[in-house]
PDB file of C-alpha atoms in Angstrom:
ATOM      1  CA  VAL G   3      37.389 124.751  81.091  1.00  0.00           C
ATOM      2  CA  LEU G   4      36.970 121.344  79.500  1.00  0.00           C
ATOM      3  CA  GLY G   5      33.727 120.965  81.418  1.00  0.00           C
ATOM      4  CA  ALA G   6      32.379 123.918  79.451  1.00  0.00           C
ATOM      5  CA  VAL G   7      33.185 122.393  76.052  1.00  0.00           C
ATOM      6  CA  GLY G   8      32.224 118.882  77.106  1.00  0.00           C
ATOM      7  CA  TRP G   9      33.951 115.551  77.658  1.00  0.00           C
ATOM      8  CA  SER G  10      33.055 114.341  74.156  1.00  0.00           C
ATOM      9  CA  PHE G  11      35.592 113.757  71.375  1.00  0.00           C
ATOM     10  CA  LEU G  12      34.737 117.110  69.777  1.00  0.00           C
ATOM     11  CA  GLY G  13      34.917 118.791  73.181  1.00  0.00           C
ATOM     12  CA  VAL G  14      38.425 117.466  73.808  1.00  0.00           C
ATOM     13  CA  LEU G  15      39.459 118.400  70.252  1.00  0.00           C
ATOM     14  CA  LYS G  16      38.180 121.956  70.722  1.00  0.00           C
ATOM     15  CA  TYR G  17      40.037 122.171  74.036  1.00  0.00           C
ATOM     16  CA  MET G  18      43.276 121.105  72.328  1.00  0.00           C
ATOM     17  CA  VAL G  19      42.819 123.755  69.626  1.00  0.00           C
ATOM     18  CA  LEU G  20      42.295 126.437  72.279  1.00  0.00           C
ATOM     19  CA  ILE G  21      45.500 125.304  73.996  1.00  0.00           C
ATOM     20  CA  ILE G  22      47.577 125.339  70.805  1.00  0.00           C
ATOM     21  CA  PHE G  23      46.428 128.782  69.683  1.00  0.00           C
ATOM     22  CA  GLY G  24      46.368 130.275  73.170  1.00  0.00           C
ATOM     23  CA  ILE G  25      42.757 131.437  72.872  1.00  0.00           C
ATOM     24  CA  GLY G  26      40.921 132.301  76.060  1.00  0.00           C
ATOM     25  CA  SER G  27      41.958 131.276  79.549  1.00  0.00           C
ATOM     26  CA  ILE G  28      43.368 127.780  79.074  1.00  0.00           C
ATOM     27  CA  PRO G  29      45.713 127.039  81.991  1.00  0.00           C
ATOM     28  CA  LEU G  30      47.152 123.799  80.613  1.00  0.00           C
ATOM     29  CA  GLY G  31      48.340 125.723  77.568  1.00  0.00           C
ATOM     30  CA  GLY G  32      49.649 128.601  79.623  1.00  0.00           C
ATOM     31  CA  ALA G  33      53.211 128.185  78.387  1.00  0.00           C
ATOM     32  CA  PHE G  34      52.123 128.690  74.786  1.00  0.00           C
ATOM     33  CA  TRP G  35      51.948 132.460  75.341  1.00  0.00           C
ATOM     34  CA  PHE G  36      55.748 132.425  75.233  1.00  0.00           C
ATOM     35  CA  LEU G  37      55.806 130.783  71.806  1.00  0.00           C
ATOM     36  CA  ARG G  38      53.457 133.415  70.436  1.00  0.00           C
ATOM     37  CA  ALA G  39      55.525 136.192  72.021  1.00  0.00           C
ATOM     38  CA  LEU G  40      58.746 134.667  70.664  1.00  0.00           C
ATOM     39  CA  PHE G  41      57.280 134.657  67.163  1.00  0.00           C
ATOM     40  CA  ILE G  42      56.398 138.347  67.461  1.00  0.00           C
ATOM     41  CA  VAL G  43      59.876 139.140  68.824  1.00  0.00           C
ATOM     42  CA  CYS G  44      61.693 137.257  66.037  1.00  0.00           C
ATOM     43  CA  LEU G  45      59.560 138.904  63.368  1.00  0.00           C
ATOM     44  CA  LEU G  46      59.933 142.384  64.862  1.00  0.00           C
ATOM     45  CA  PHE G  47      63.693 142.117  65.363  1.00  0.00           C
ATOM     46  CA  SER G  48      64.233 140.779  61.837  1.00  0.00           C
ATOM     47  CA  LEU G  49      62.221 143.666  60.373  1.00  0.00           C
ATOM     48  CA  LEU G  50      64.111 146.252  62.440  1.00  0.00           C
ATOM     49  CA  ASN G  51      67.480 144.784  61.529  1.00  0.00           C
ATOM     50  CA  TRP G  52      66.491 144.575  57.876  1.00  0.00           C
ATOM     51  CA  GLN G  53      65.338 148.176  57.656  1.00  0.00           C
ATOM     52  CA  ILE G  54      68.276 149.596  59.624  1.00  0.00           C
ATOM     53  CA  ASN G  55      70.771 147.735  57.438  1.00  0.00           C
ATOM     54  CA  LYS G  56      69.214 149.413  54.392  1.00  0.00           C
ATOM     55  CA  ILE G  57      70.229 152.848  55.713  1.00  0.00           C
ATOM     56  CA  LYS G  58      72.948 154.251  53.447  1.00  0.00           C
ATOM     57  CA  THR G  59      74.441 156.840  55.781  1.00  0.00           C
ATOM     58  CA  ASN G  60      77.339 157.126  58.203  1.00  0.00           C
ATOM     59  CA  TYR G  61      75.038 156.920  61.231  1.00  0.00           C
ATOM     60  CA  ASN G  62      75.898 154.279  63.814  1.00  0.00           C
ATOM     61  CA  LYS G  63      73.440 151.520  62.927  1.00  0.00           C
ATOM     62  CA  SER G  64      74.045 149.697  66.216  1.00  0.00           C
ATOM     63  CA  PHE G  65      73.006 152.794  68.141  1.00  0.00           C
ATOM     64  CA  ILE G  66      69.875 153.175  66.014  1.00  0.00           C
ATOM     65  CA  LEU G  67      68.944 149.537  66.615  1.00  0.00           C
ATOM     66  CA  PHE G  68      69.432 149.969  70.365  1.00  0.00           C
ATOM     67  CA  GLY G  69      67.251 153.090  70.288  1.00  0.00           C
ATOM     68  CA  PHE G  70      64.377 151.217  68.661  1.00  0.00           C
ATOM     69  CA  VAL G  71      64.737 148.227  70.993  1.00  0.00           C
ATOM     70  CA  PHE G  72      64.784 150.469  74.073  1.00  0.00           C
ATOM     71  CA  SER G  73      61.743 152.384  72.811  1.00  0.00           C
ATOM     72  CA  PHE G  74      59.816 149.130  72.435  1.00  0.00           C
ATOM     73  CA  LEU G  75      60.926 148.127  75.949  1.00  0.00           C
ATOM     74  CA  ILE G  76      59.416 151.287  77.443  1.00  0.00           C
ATOM     75  CA  MET G  77      56.316 150.983  75.266  1.00  0.00           C
ATOM     76  CA  GLY G  78      55.826 147.389  76.391  1.00  0.00           C
ATOM     77  CA  TYR G  79      56.054 148.314  80.049  1.00  0.00           C
ATOM     78  CA  TYR G  80      53.519 151.141  79.851  1.00  0.00           C
ATOM     79  CA  THR G  81      50.961 149.373  77.664  1.00  0.00           C
ATOM     80  CA  ASN G  82      48.797 146.304  77.978  1.00  0.00           C
ATOM     81  CA  LEU G  83      48.145 145.229  74.402  1.00  0.00           C
ATOM     82  CA  PRO G  84      46.316 141.949  73.702  1.00  0.00           C
ATOM     83  CA  TYR G  85      47.865 138.641  72.603  1.00  0.00           C
ATOM     84  CA  ASN G  86      51.012 139.297  74.661  1.00  0.00           C
ATOM     85  CA  ILE G  87      52.133 142.064  72.301  1.00  0.00           C
ATOM     86  CA  SER G  88      53.264 144.277  75.194  1.00  0.00           C
ATOM     87  CA  SER G  89      55.169 141.372  76.722  1.00  0.00           C
ATOM     88  CA  SER G  90      56.770 140.798  73.323  1.00  0.00           C
ATOM     89  CA  PHE G  91      57.990 144.402  73.252  1.00  0.00           C
ATOM     90  CA  VAL G  92      59.639 143.823  76.633  1.00  0.00           C
ATOM     91  CA  ALA G  93      61.083 140.489  75.531  1.00  0.00           C
ATOM     92  CA  LEU G  94      62.558 142.154  72.443  1.00  0.00           C
ATOM     93  CA  PHE G  95      65.136 143.798  74.711  1.00  0.00           C
ATOM     94  CA  PHE G  96      66.390 140.414  75.945  1.00  0.00           C
ATOM     95  CA  TYR G  97      66.419 139.036  72.413  1.00  0.00           C
ATOM     96  CA  TYR G  98      68.653 141.991  71.550  1.00  0.00           C
ATOM     97  CA  ILE G  99      70.919 141.171  74.515  1.00  0.00           C
ATOM     98  CA  GLY G 100      71.216 137.632  73.149  1.00  0.00           C
ATOM     99  CA  TYR G 101      72.013 139.062  69.719  1.00  0.00           C
ATOM    100  CA  LEU G 102      74.840 141.154  71.225  1.00  0.00           C
ATOM    101  CA  TYR G 103      76.133 138.137  73.138  1.00  0.00           C
ATOM    102  CA  ALA G 104      76.248 136.024  69.973  1.00  0.00           C
ATOM    103  CA  LYS G 105      78.249 138.732  68.177  1.00  0.00           C
ATOM    104  CA  ASN G 106      80.671 139.271  71.075  1.00  0.00           C
ATOM    105  CA  LYS G 107      80.781 135.822  72.623  1.00  0.00           C
ATOM    106  CA  GLU G 108      84.557 135.538  72.600  1.00  0.00           C
ATOM    107  CA  GLU G 109      84.964 138.784  74.537  1.00  0.00           C
ATOM    108  CA  ILE G 110      82.592 137.854  77.385  1.00  0.00           C
ATOM    109  CA  LYS G 111      84.380 136.029  80.172  1.00  0.00           C
ATOM    110  CA  MET G 112      82.667 133.177  81.989  1.00  0.00           C
ATOM    111  CA  GLU G 113      84.282 133.260  85.433  1.00  0.00           C
ATOM    112  CA  TRP G 114      83.248 132.339  88.964  1.00  0.00           C
ATOM    113  CA  SER G 115      83.943 135.906  90.127  1.00  0.00           C
ATOM    114  CA  TYR G 116      81.093 137.079  87.859  1.00  0.00           C
ATOM    115  CA  PHE G 117      78.822 134.070  88.283  1.00  0.00           C
ATOM    116  CA  ILE G 118      78.601 134.194  92.107  1.00  0.00           C
ATOM    117  CA  PRO G 119      77.338 137.816  92.379  1.00  0.00           C
ATOM    118  CA  ALA G 120      75.005 137.225  89.418  1.00  0.00           C
ATOM    119  CA  PHE G 121      73.559 134.129  91.100  1.00  0.00           C
ATOM    120  CA  ILE G 122      73.172 135.961  94.433  1.00  0.00           C
ATOM    121  CA  CYS G 123      71.400 138.793  92.605  1.00  0.00           C
ATOM    122  CA  VAL G 124      68.894 136.389  91.035  1.00  0.00           C
ATOM    123  CA  ILE G 125      68.144 134.604  94.311  1.00  0.00           C
ATOM    124  CA  GLY G 126      68.012 137.748  96.425  1.00  0.00           C
ATOM    125  CA  PHE G 127      65.791 139.856  94.188  1.00  0.00           C
ATOM    126  CA  SER G 128      63.416 136.946  93.555  1.00  0.00           C
ATOM    127  CA  PHE G 129      62.092 137.423  97.108  1.00  0.00           C
ATOM    128  CA  ILE G 130      61.181 141.085  96.624  1.00  0.00           C
ATOM    129  CA  ASN G 131      60.308 141.310  92.956  1.00  0.00           C
ATOM    130  CA  LYS G 132      57.320 139.427  91.591  1.00  0.00           C
ATOM    131  CA  VAL G 133      57.224 139.018  87.821  1.00  0.00           C
ATOM    132  CA  ASP G 134      54.627 137.606  85.440  1.00  0.00           C
ATOM    133  CA  MET G 135      55.584 138.320  81.834  1.00  0.00           C
ATOM    134  CA  ALA G 136      52.498 136.496  80.551  1.00  0.00           C
ATOM    135  CA  TYR G 137      50.417 139.314  82.072  1.00  0.00           C
ATOM    136  CA  ASN G 138      53.187 141.925  81.738  1.00  0.00           C
ATOM    137  CA  THR G 139      53.250 142.703  85.467  1.00  0.00           C
ATOM    138  CA  TYR G 140      56.352 143.564  87.524  1.00  0.00           C
ATOM    139  CA  THR G 141      56.818 144.786  91.075  1.00  0.00           C
ATOM    140  CA  TYR G 142      60.037 146.623  90.205  1.00  0.00           C
ATOM    141  CA  PHE G 143      60.683 146.835  86.481  1.00  0.00           C
ATOM    142  CA  SER G 144      64.310 147.992  86.799  1.00  0.00           C
ATOM    143  CA  LEU G 145      65.103 145.067  89.107  1.00  0.00           C
ATOM    144  CA  PHE G 146      63.447 142.757  86.620  1.00  0.00           C
ATOM    145  CA  ILE G 147      65.811 143.955  83.877  1.00  0.00           C
ATOM    146  CA  LEU G 148      68.878 143.618  86.114  1.00  0.00           C
ATOM    147  CA  THR G 149      67.872 140.202  87.452  1.00  0.00           C
ATOM    148  CA  SER G 150      67.103 138.885  83.975  1.00  0.00           C
ATOM    149  CA  ILE G 151      70.533 139.879  82.681  1.00  0.00           C
ATOM    150  CA  CYS G 152      72.210 138.318  85.731  1.00  0.00           C
ATOM    151  CA  GLY G 153      70.120 135.187  85.313  1.00  0.00           C
ATOM    152  CA  SER G 154      71.050 134.928  81.658  1.00  0.00           C
ATOM    153  CA  TYR G 155      74.731 135.182  82.539  1.00  0.00           C
ATOM    154  CA  ALA G 156      74.340 132.522  85.258  1.00  0.00           C
ATOM    155  CA  ILE G 157      72.603 130.148  82.835  1.00  0.00           C
ATOM    156  CA  LEU G 158      75.269 130.685  80.178  1.00  0.00           C
ATOM    157  CA  PHE G 159      77.968 130.052  82.787  1.00  0.00           C
ATOM    158  CA  VAL G 160      76.400 126.782  83.945  1.00  0.00           C
ATOM    159  CA  SER G 161      75.740 125.732  80.338  1.00  0.00           C
ATOM    160  CA  GLU G 162      79.392 126.189  79.514  1.00  0.00           C
ATOM    161  CA  LYS G 163      80.401 124.022  82.470  1.00  0.00           C
ATOM    162  CA  VAL G 164      78.127 121.132  81.510  1.00  0.00           C
ATOM    163  CA  ASN G 165      78.413 121.349  77.734  1.00  0.00           C
ATOM    164  CA  ARG G 166      80.355 118.080  77.633  1.00  0.00           C
ATOM    165  CA  ASN G 167      77.507 116.132  79.207  1.00  0.00           C
ATOM    166  CA  SER G 168      75.671 114.653  76.224  1.00  0.00           C
ATOM    167  CA  ILE G 169      72.465 113.904  78.167  1.00  0.00           C
ATOM    168  CA  LEU G 170      72.123 117.393  79.621  1.00  0.00           C
ATOM    169  CA  GLU G 171      73.067 118.897  76.266  1.00  0.00           C
ATOM    170  CA  TYR G 172      70.329 116.880  74.547  1.00  0.00           C
ATOM    171  CA  ILE G 173      67.714 117.881  77.145  1.00  0.00           C
ATOM    172  CA  GLY G 174      68.847 121.506  76.871  1.00  0.00           C
ATOM    173  CA  LYS G 175      68.241 121.486  73.127  1.00  0.00           C
ATOM    174  CA  LYS G 176      64.692 120.336  73.840  1.00  0.00           C
ATOM    175  CA  SER G 177      64.010 123.040  76.448  1.00  0.00           C
ATOM    176  CA  LEU G 178      61.524 124.901  74.255  1.00  0.00           C
ATOM    177  CA  SER G 179      59.448 121.761  73.745  1.00  0.00           C
ATOM    178  CA  ILE G 180      59.613 120.982  77.469  1.00  0.00           C
ATOM    179  CA  MET G 181      58.340 124.473  78.233  1.00  0.00           C
ATOM    180  CA  MET G 182      55.498 124.095  75.732  1.00  0.00           C
ATOM    181  CA  PHE G 183      54.304 120.602  76.589  1.00  0.00           C
ATOM    182  CA  HIS G 184      55.067 120.002  80.272  1.00  0.00           C
ATOM    183  CA  PHE G 185      51.649 121.171  81.493  1.00  0.00           C
ATOM    184  CA  LEU G 186      49.957 118.814  79.050  1.00  0.00           C
ATOM    185  CA  SER G 187      52.314 116.030  80.099  1.00  0.00           C
ATOM    186  CA  PHE G 188      51.271 116.531  83.713  1.00  0.00           C
ATOM    187  CA  LEU G 189      47.824 115.261  82.718  1.00  0.00           C
ATOM    188  CA  ILE G 190      49.253 111.741  82.525  1.00  0.00           C
ATOM    189  CA  VAL G 191      50.298 111.855  86.182  1.00  0.00           C
ATOM    190  CA  ASN G 192      46.994 113.473  87.124  1.00  0.00           C
ATOM    191  CA  VAL G 193      45.176 110.548  85.485  1.00  0.00           C
ATOM    192  CA  ILE G 194      47.286 108.080  87.501  1.00  0.00           C
ATOM    193  CA  ILE G 195      46.556 109.928  90.758  1.00  0.00           C
ATOM    194  CA  VAL G 196      42.821 110.009  89.990  1.00  0.00           C
ATOM    195  CA  TYR G 197      42.878 106.267  89.287  1.00  0.00           C
ATOM    196  CA  VAL G 198      45.002 105.326  92.326  1.00  0.00           C
ATOM    197  CA  TYR G 199      43.004 107.391  94.817  1.00  0.00           C
ATOM    198  CA  ASP G 200      39.609 107.022  93.108  1.00  0.00           C
ATOM    199  CA  LEU G 201      39.148 110.785  92.762  1.00  0.00           C
ATOM    200  CA  PRO G 202      36.478 112.595  90.696  1.00  0.00           C
ATOM    201  CA  ILE G 203      37.439 112.668  87.020  1.00  0.00           C
ATOM    202  CA  ASN G 204      37.251 116.472  86.808  1.00  0.00           C
ATOM    203  CA  ARG G 205      40.314 116.673  89.092  1.00  0.00           C
ATOM    204  CA  ILE G 206      42.450 115.561  86.154  1.00  0.00           C
ATOM    205  CA  LEU G 207      42.464 119.176  84.958  1.00  0.00           C
ATOM    206  CA  GLU G 208      43.657 120.725  88.225  1.00  0.00           C
ATOM    207  CA  TYR G 209      46.386 123.239  87.455  1.00  0.00           C
ATOM    208  CA  PRO G 210      49.301 122.853  87.454  1.00  0.00           C
ATOM    209  CA  THR G 211      48.992 119.521  89.296  1.00  0.00           C
ATOM    210  CA  ILE G 212      46.443 117.829  91.541  1.00  0.00           C
ATOM    211  CA  LYS G 213      46.742 119.475  94.933  1.00  0.00           C
ATOM    212  CA  ASP G 214      47.536 117.610  98.159  1.00  0.00           C
ATOM    213  CA  TYR G 215      49.630 115.073  96.286  1.00  0.00           C
ATOM    214  CA  ASN G 216      52.847 117.072  95.940  1.00  0.00           C
ATOM    215  CA  TRP G 217      55.037 114.097  96.856  1.00  0.00           C
ATOM    216  CA  TRP G 218      54.434 112.851  93.339  1.00  0.00           C
ATOM    217  CA  TRP G 219      56.778 115.626  92.146  1.00  0.00           C
ATOM    218  CA  LEU G 220      59.433 113.153  90.969  1.00  0.00           C
ATOM    219  CA  LEU G 221      57.013 111.505  88.554  1.00  0.00           C
ATOM    220  CA  PHE G 222      55.776 114.923  87.435  1.00  0.00           C
ATOM    221  CA  LEU G 223      59.390 115.910  86.749  1.00  0.00           C
ATOM    222  CA  PHE G 224      60.151 112.739  84.809  1.00  0.00           C
ATOM    223  CA  VAL G 225      56.970 112.817  82.728  1.00  0.00           C
ATOM    224  CA  GLY G 226      57.125 116.595  82.194  1.00  0.00           C
ATOM    225  CA  VAL G 227      60.614 116.329  80.729  1.00  0.00           C
ATOM    226  CA  PHE G 228      60.651 113.050  78.830  1.00  0.00           C
ATOM    227  CA  LEU G 229      57.084 112.987  77.506  1.00  0.00           C
ATOM    228  CA  SER G 230      57.629 116.535  76.215  1.00  0.00           C
ATOM    229  CA  ILE G 231      60.786 115.336  74.469  1.00  0.00           C
ATOM    230  CA  LEU G 232      58.861 112.392  72.993  1.00  0.00           C
ATOM    231  CA  ILE G 233      56.226 114.784  71.613  1.00  0.00           C
ATOM    232  CA  ASP G 234      59.028 116.878  70.124  1.00  0.00           C
ATOM    233  CA  GLU G 235      60.555 113.836  68.423  1.00  0.00           C
ATOM    234  CA  ILE G 236      57.168 112.844  66.984  1.00  0.00           C
ATOM    235  CA  ILE G 237      56.766 116.367  65.582  1.00  0.00           C
ATOM    236  CA  LEU G 238      60.219 116.132  63.978  1.00  0.00           C
ATOM    237  CA  VAL G 239      59.224 112.867  62.293  1.00  0.00           C
ATOM    238  CA  LEU G 240      56.032 114.466  60.976  1.00  0.00           C
ATOM    239  CA  LYS G 241      58.014 117.457  59.712  1.00  0.00           C
ATOM    240  CA  SER G 242      60.174 115.114  57.638  1.00  0.00           C
ATOM    241  CA  PHE G 243      57.073 114.437  55.516  1.00  0.00           C
ATOM    242  CA  SER G 244      56.454 118.154  54.960  1.00  0.00           C
ATOM    243  CA  PRO G 245      58.727 119.669  52.270  1.00  0.00           C
ATOM    244  CA  THR G 246      56.920 123.012  52.637  1.00  0.00           C
ATOM    245  CA  TYR G 247      58.328 123.356  56.149  1.00  0.00           C
ATOM    246  CA  PHE G 248      61.878 122.956  54.919  1.00  0.00           C
ATOM    247  CA  THR G 249      61.345 125.514  52.132  1.00  0.00           C
ATOM    248  CA  VAL G 250      59.990 128.129  54.529  1.00  0.00           C
ATOM    249  CA  ASN G 251      62.626 127.320  57.141  1.00  0.00           C
ATOM    250  CA  TYR G 252      65.423 127.588  54.553  1.00  0.00           C
ATOM    251  CA  CYS G 253      64.188 130.983  53.329  1.00  0.00           C
ATOM    252  CA  PHE G 254      63.924 132.314  56.881  1.00  0.00           C
ATOM    253  CA  GLU G 255      67.433 131.139  57.774  1.00  0.00           C
ATOM    254  CA  LYS G 256      68.821 132.652  54.568  1.00  0.00           C
ATOM    255  CA  LEU G 257      67.184 136.010  55.324  1.00  0.00           C
ATOM    256  CA  ASN G 258      68.383 135.891  58.925  1.00  0.00           C
ATOM    257  CA  LYS G 259      72.001 135.235  57.884  1.00  0.00           C
ATOM    258  CA  LYS G 260      71.887 138.006  55.315  1.00  0.00           C
ATOM    259  CA  TYR G 261      70.985 140.730  57.787  1.00  0.00           C
ATOM    260  CA  ASN G 262      72.952 139.559  60.841  1.00  0.00           C
TER     261      ASN G 262
END
């Protein structure tokens, strides 16, 4: 892709803009589709919750909210709207599950007797059910729903067991940034491989990593995690110089607390 825009400064800059905004087929920015979908999900759920809470009747508002969320789930599965909108409709269901978990956290037991079958479900169904939410494709949609719920429970269970490990807790808080920036971070290792083995420069952009050099996975892992965290920390420093961000963020949090 970069070959098409050129290896000049402006070409690289244009490539970075395409990655950030998720325009076109930019593999190194592939994870950014999730950020766009998450924005749509947060906005949609906040609007639904806001409107439903304005209803001044005796109707069960929780049931109405579930009805809307389930309708969007079905709509997302049977449509293929651009800019990951259909995927966002599907993801709205899992956002709603997280919302229910947050409201009923104390009543949900984290026990090995639940974790083991949930973990087996995730591993077992992963061999027969292929999923790509970026393209909204699923081999078995019902299994995808079941496996996702089981996987969420398994992750919550493990998170609870390691919540006293400060290093893992810190990395966990940066998971969104790791997801967003790890493909870009891989470029650093690709550059090293190209230099060490005197490979053509265009191989730097092989996705997700340069092929035939898989034994470099440890360096890919290290760079993918810690360079992504470094980028996140730099962004936080830059945000400290932007009072507008804090104003918008404060208003959003205030609105979210009001209707949740």
